[in-house]
């Protein structure tokens, strides 16, 4: 199974803007007034090569919407990417043998058991009362619930799910009642609260949100939660347990994974990567990045069955080396980032972790060698293979990689970039610009500067992200996509602009004039263009 | 390709959950159900689901009532007009057959339906009912025969016809605004109209309120704006079009046989006796219930028209409607109105501006006095007589919706995939939308264009 990189673009080009193609257009700079802003000829960060599957999150949404109602789409894919790789590389075909749930539990919950215990008890005592009577609980900005089609509680974000048996029963009843009428409940709206329902396989996921996020964005988040569960269990195992017992209590298999879901939900509340469907890279000199990549390629090139080598630092991508023909979907990479970011234990020892990447192959586990490069370099290296018996081979490889990186001063370079605070738009020389999100559509990578005043508190950052999400939703509204939004509101002026090559979301001072805003966008694009080799990964190395 | 897929009215019901005290009595909750053909069990089931959804949202959101629910195939709109009474309207989402990978499937175009517009329509169905039948509470507490049975009877009587006239597919942002179109007049002419209306009220003590319209535009109204909204809507979209139609078809009949009492004039009753000389009675006069924000009263609605002018007289319901009353009204109104209307017409002709087809279209709404003006809509009869695409209208609805959510004022400029520019300016409870179709224009040019338009059309209105 192979993803086509040049997916069909649901995008109408306005003659003036350039269609993304494999030519070296990134270097061309034609001045045109296509959308009346700047020179859309520039597409900083564009590259014909990409290691990420490029999709827009709204495509995902459409797929979700059509697949959950049409049973024909519901059937699991019969092809398994993992077994395909195994067959290709090895002479003897090996069928993937999913790790037994017990094993899994051990490996997937490497958290300190004591800590776990305390937080568990805390959860118990603080919410002995019915959560629905607790003002604080009701005031939470976003609730997420997971339950089985039989109405059994599986997960609740803000309280122990035990207390919510009744309310989850109601959710299940609403879903199944509407299903009986050959229909599907999608969302309910009351005042400022949106209730969003997603039915996936044997699970029901519900979000109760008071944020400005749109229904498609909430659906996307619930889909991430579902994928997070799959990454621990695999789809085939999930289906199997419910086929065997409709009334199964899935919490038994997910013990220890709640923290992954908790973390994922918090992660999504403050990271634009999710709704953008893109990944951010750690800024590095291109020569340094190449040298790191080459080190990994040379050291691991000979290891059979190694599919991906991913190096992450501060949640940003340093490099990604892939097996020829195989790409990674940003959604899978986000789950990997979530796993790394939420597991302190990886810092203390190298680990061997089974992980299912739902977009890659939802039915099988990959095995990941996860470790931080060194005490003095907190970048995390993941070596993902389909072979479950190569821990020591990978462990050796990792040692070699670290030694070489140290010798070539690469560790230092990584550290330096990690410790440097992100550049702000003020420092770039754009005083009227407060913040920006730039997504390169052809490579599914994005860049954003550091937050500056007034976005210095959590609330303000969240508010800003909420505004970006509103703009993103409007640009990509399934039936009414837009090219450009320029809005001047009380607290800030914002621009959202999509061309065939990129998506841009800019926040300005509220009183900026339109010519000044447009000028600074041109300057920004030129700056990104100048820095593109440092800010983005423009090639797609393979083993 | 078949015709454009349409939004359909699937269910419409009114219920009160407190009317069923114990299990097995669910039937008692139902006050009205459309379509009536549906069997009782399904009615009870659907109302049960609505109640469950209402309770579910309330448990998370005490104090905020459920607004709407999306399913894959329908949109369900909820409205609680009076305590414990719920109205639910379920519309079917437009659908088309599509072919993908060789298999045919039904695509439901959820995005085509605007919940806000549907909500506005559901509200209208209630306010219109209240205008003609009184509030649910008024009916239940009617001193003579108030009862649940009476309420059911009235709901059935009203909605079985009213629902057929719903224009779900031609509704847009105007339904959300429910605005009034005012006629701009010079001071002298306006004062003449106002004097005349005051004179009518003084001459005929039975007349409690009055309103004066010229064509579809309001010149003067003594009614509470909220009541005028509903009455205006009724006049413009129902009563006057039907009357004009009748006039047109009866073209051969003498427009108004010269009255024996007065010199010839053009006055005629739209509601009330069809002719003054008709010996057989005064016709049936509609009764309206207004003033719900203070002390509700019920009044007769007499509509009188001469040429393009329409006068509404809200007459005390204790008045005995004898022919003499109408005769004296006619004698007074006919000649005076005929001369007044010609001077209004003269004033109007000065204001006519011919709008070039390519020039920007705009829509203006002021929440304070409910005034609206639109060059996007050719008339306000909801006949899809619009000068732009449905996509653009939906984007205007989206802007209105989003800015309401953000609770901020400002300006939004949007460029669509089909190269339409939509500009929304919102401040001081005023909303102003401009639609410009101009390829290759840039943001600055559009901004200049809008500034020009503001200068021309809205000189005295301040936007920040």
GROMACS .gro file of N, CA, C and O in nm, chain B residues 352-398:
model
  188
  895UNK      N    1  -3.504   5.774  -0.693
  895UNK     CA    2  -3.469   5.654  -0.768
  895UNK      C    3  -3.329   5.667  -0.826
  895UNK      O    4  -3.299   5.763  -0.896
  896UNK      N    5  -3.246   5.575  -0.792
  896UNK     CA    6  -3.113   5.572  -0.851
  896UNK      C    7  -3.102   5.444  -0.931
  896UNK      O    8  -3.139   5.337  -0.883
  897UNK      N    9  -3.058   5.459  -1.050
  897UNK     CA   10  -3.046   5.339  -1.131
  897UNK      C   11  -2.913   5.272  -1.101
  897UNK      O   12  -2.807   5.335  -1.109
  898UNK      N   13  -2.922   5.149  -1.061
  898UNK     CA   14  -2.803   5.077  -1.022
  898UNK      C   15  -2.753   4.996  -1.141
  898UNK      O   16  -2.825   4.912  -1.194
  899UNK      N   17  -2.633   5.023  -1.179
  899UNK     CA   18  -2.575   4.948  -1.290
  899UNK      C   19  -2.553   4.803  -1.247
  899UNK      O   20  -2.531   4.775  -1.129
  900UNK      N   21  -2.561   4.714  -1.342
  900UNK     CA   22  -2.555   4.573  -1.311
  900UNK      C   23  -2.422   4.532  -1.249
  900UNK      O   24  -2.416   4.446  -1.163
  901UNK      N   25  -2.316   4.600  -1.293
  901UNK     CA   26  -2.183   4.556  -1.249
  901UNK      C   27  -2.144   4.622  -1.118
  901UNK      O   28  -2.048   4.582  -1.055
  902UNK      N   29  -2.219   4.724  -1.077
  902UNK     CA   30  -2.177   4.795  -0.957
  902UNK      C   31  -2.196   4.707  -0.834
  902UNK      O   32  -2.273   4.612  -0.835
  903UNK      N   33  -2.123   4.739  -0.728
  903UNK     CA   34  -2.130   4.654  -0.609
  903UNK      C   35  -2.271   4.650  -0.550
  903UNK      O   36  -2.342   4.749  -0.552
  904UNK      N   37  -2.310   4.535  -0.501
  904UNK     CA   38  -2.439   4.520  -0.435
  904UNK      C   39  -2.418   4.528  -0.284
  904UNK      O   40  -2.312   4.490  -0.235
  905UNK      N   41  -2.517   4.578  -0.214
  905UNK     CA   42  -2.498   4.585  -0.070
  905UNK      C   43  -2.623   4.551   0.008
  905UNK      O   44  -2.734   4.546  -0.047
  906UNK      N   45  -2.602   4.526   0.134
  906UNK     CA   46  -2.711   4.492   0.225
  906UNK      C   47  -2.679   4.560   0.357
  906UNK      O   48  -2.568   4.549   0.409
  907UNK      N   49  -2.776   4.634   0.408
  907UNK     CA   50  -2.753   4.710   0.531
  907UNK      C   51  -2.862   4.676   0.631
  907UNK      O   52  -2.978   4.663   0.596
  908UNK      N   53  -2.822   4.659   0.756
  908UNK     CA   54  -2.922   4.631   0.859
  908UNK      C   55  -2.884   4.703   0.987
  908UNK      O   56  -2.768   4.701   1.029
  909UNK      N   57  -2.981   4.767   1.048
  909UNK     CA   58  -2.959   4.837   1.174
  909UNK      C   59  -3.046   4.772   1.281
  909UNK      O   60  -3.169   4.776   1.274
  910UNK      N   61  -2.981   4.712   1.377
  910UNK     CA   62  -3.054   4.637   1.479
  910UNK      C   63  -3.141   4.729   1.565
  910UNK      O   64  -3.241   4.686   1.622
  911UNK      N   65  -3.101   4.855   1.576
  911UNK     CA   66  -3.173   4.945   1.666
  911UNK      C   67  -3.313   4.978   1.616
  911UNK      O   68  -3.409   4.972   1.691
  912UNK      N   69  -3.324   5.014   1.488
  912UNK     CA   70  -3.458   5.047   1.439
  912UNK      C   71  -3.509   4.941   1.341
  912UNK      O   72  -3.611   4.957   1.278
  913UNK      N   73  -3.433   4.832   1.328
  913UNK     CA   74  -3.468   4.719   1.243
  913UNK      C   75  -3.471   4.755   1.095
  913UNK      O   76  -3.523   4.680   1.013
  914UNK      N   77  -3.414   4.868   1.060
  914UNK     CA   78  -3.417   4.908   0.919
  914UNK      C   79  -3.320   4.825   0.838
  914UNK      O   80  -3.210   4.796   0.882
  915UNK      N   81  -3.363   4.787   0.719
  915UNK     CA   82  -3.268   4.722   0.629
  915UNK      C   83  -3.286   4.776   0.489
  915UNK      O   84  -3.392   4.828   0.453
  916UNK      N   85  -3.180   4.762   0.413
  916UNK     CA   86  -3.185   4.803   0.274
  916UNK      C   87  -3.098   4.706   0.198
  916UNK      O   88  -2.991   4.669   0.244
  917UNK      N   89  -3.147   4.664   0.083
  917UNK     CA   90  -3.068   4.566   0.010
  917UNK      C   91  -3.077   4.593  -0.139
  917UNK      O   92  -3.185   4.615  -0.193
  918UNK      N   93  -2.962   4.593  -0.204
  918UNK     CA   94  -2.965   4.595  -0.349
  918UNK      C   95  -2.928   4.457  -0.402
  918UNK      O   96  -2.910   4.435  -0.519
  919UNK      N   97  -2.917   4.362  -0.308
  919UNK     CA   98  -2.892   4.223  -0.347
  919UNK      C   99  -3.025   4.158  -0.381
  919UNK      O  100  -3.036   4.079  -0.473
  920UNK      N  101  -3.126   4.193  -0.302
  920UNK     CA  102  -3.259   4.135  -0.323
  920UNK      C  103  -3.343   4.231  -0.407
  920UNK      O  104  -3.352   4.349  -0.376
  921UNK      N  105  -3.405   4.179  -0.512
  921UNK     CA  106  -3.486   4.265  -0.597
  921UNK      C  107  -3.616   4.304  -0.529
  921UNK      O  108  -3.670   4.410  -0.549
  922UNK      N  109  -3.672   4.213  -0.451
  922UNK     CA  110  -3.790   4.247  -0.374
  922UNK      C  111  -3.780   4.172  -0.241
  922UNK      O  112  -3.684   4.099  -0.219
  923UNK      N  113  -3.877   4.190  -0.155
  923UNK     CA  114  -3.863   4.116  -0.029
  923UNK      C  115  -3.973   4.012  -0.014
  923UNK      O  116  -4.031   3.994   0.089
  924UNK      N  117  -4.000   3.943  -0.124
  924UNK     CA  118  -4.105   3.842  -0.116
  924UNK      C  119  -4.049   3.701  -0.111
  924UNK      O  120  -4.120   3.604  -0.129
  925UNK      N  121  -3.918   3.688  -0.095
  925UNK     CA  122  -3.857   3.555  -0.084
  925UNK      C  123  -3.887   3.468  -0.205
  925UNK      O  124  -3.935   3.359  -0.191
  926UNK      N  125  -3.867   3.521  -0.323
  926UNK     CA  126  -3.891   3.440  -0.442
  926UNK      C  127  -3.760   3.414  -0.514
  926UNK      O  128  -3.756   3.405  -0.635
  927UNK      N  129  -3.655   3.405  -0.440
  927UNK     CA  130  -3.521   3.383  -0.494
  927UNK      C  131  -3.487   3.487  -0.599
  927UNK      O  132  -3.417   3.462  -0.694
  928UNK      N  133  -3.544   3.606  -0.582
  928UNK     CA  134  -3.512   3.714  -0.673
  928UNK      C  135  -3.387   3.785  -0.625
  928UNK      O  136  -3.392   3.898  -0.578
  929UNK      N  137  -3.275   3.720  -0.633
  929UNK     CA  138  -3.153   3.781  -0.581
  929UNK      C  139  -3.051   3.800  -0.691
  929UNK      O  140  -3.048   3.725  -0.788
  930UNK      N  141  -2.971   3.903  -0.673
  930UNK     CA  142  -2.874   3.938  -0.776
  930UNK      C  143  -2.736   3.879  -0.747
  930UNK      O  144  -2.637   3.932  -0.792
  931UNK      N  145  -2.730   3.776  -0.670
  931UNK     CA  146  -2.599   3.718  -0.645
  931UNK      C  147  -2.617   3.567  -0.631
  931UNK      O  148  -2.726   3.516  -0.649
  932UNK      N  149  -2.508   3.498  -0.599
  932UNK     CA  150  -2.518   3.352  -0.591
  932UNK      C  151  -2.559   3.310  -0.450
  932UNK      O  152  -2.535   3.382  -0.354
  933UNK      N  153  -2.621   3.193  -0.438
  933UNK     CA  154  -2.655   3.143  -0.304
  933UNK      C  155  -2.530   3.131  -0.217
  933UNK      O  156  -2.536   3.155  -0.096
  934UNK      N  157  -2.417   3.100  -0.280
  934UNK     CA  158  -2.291   3.086  -0.205
  934UNK      C  159  -2.259   3.217  -0.133
  934UNK      O  160  -2.225   3.217  -0.014
  935UNK      N  161  -2.272   3.327  -0.204
  935UNK     CA  162  -2.240   3.457  -0.146
  935UNK      C  163  -2.336   3.488  -0.030
  935UNK      O  164  -2.294   3.534   0.076
  936UNK      N  165  -2.464   3.458  -0.050
  936UNK     CA  166  -2.561   3.482   0.057
  936UNK      C  167  -2.528   3.401   0.180
  936UNK      O  168  -2.540   3.446   0.293
  937UNK      N  169  -2.482   3.277   0.157
  937UNK     CA  170  -2.446   3.191   0.269
  937UNK      C  171  -2.323   3.246   0.340
  937UNK      O  172  -2.312   3.237   0.463
  938UNK      N  173  -2.231   3.303   0.264
  938UNK     CA  174  -2.111   3.359   0.327
  938UNK      C  175  -2.149   3.479   0.413
  938UNK      O  176  -2.096   3.497   0.523
  939UNK      N  177  -2.246   3.559   0.365
  939UNK     CA  178  -2.293   3.670   0.447
  939UNK      C  179  -2.353   3.616   0.578
  939UNK      O  180  -2.324   3.667   0.686
  940UNK      N  181  -2.431   3.510   0.567
  940UNK     CA  182  -2.488   3.449   0.687
  940UNK      C  183  -2.376   3.400   0.780
  940UNK      O  184  -2.384   3.416   0.902
  941UNK      N  185  -2.272   3.341   0.722
  941UNK     CA  186  -2.159   3.292   0.802
  941UNK      C  187  -2.091   3.407   0.877
  941UNK      O  188  -2.058   3.393   0.995
   0.00000   0.00000   0.00000
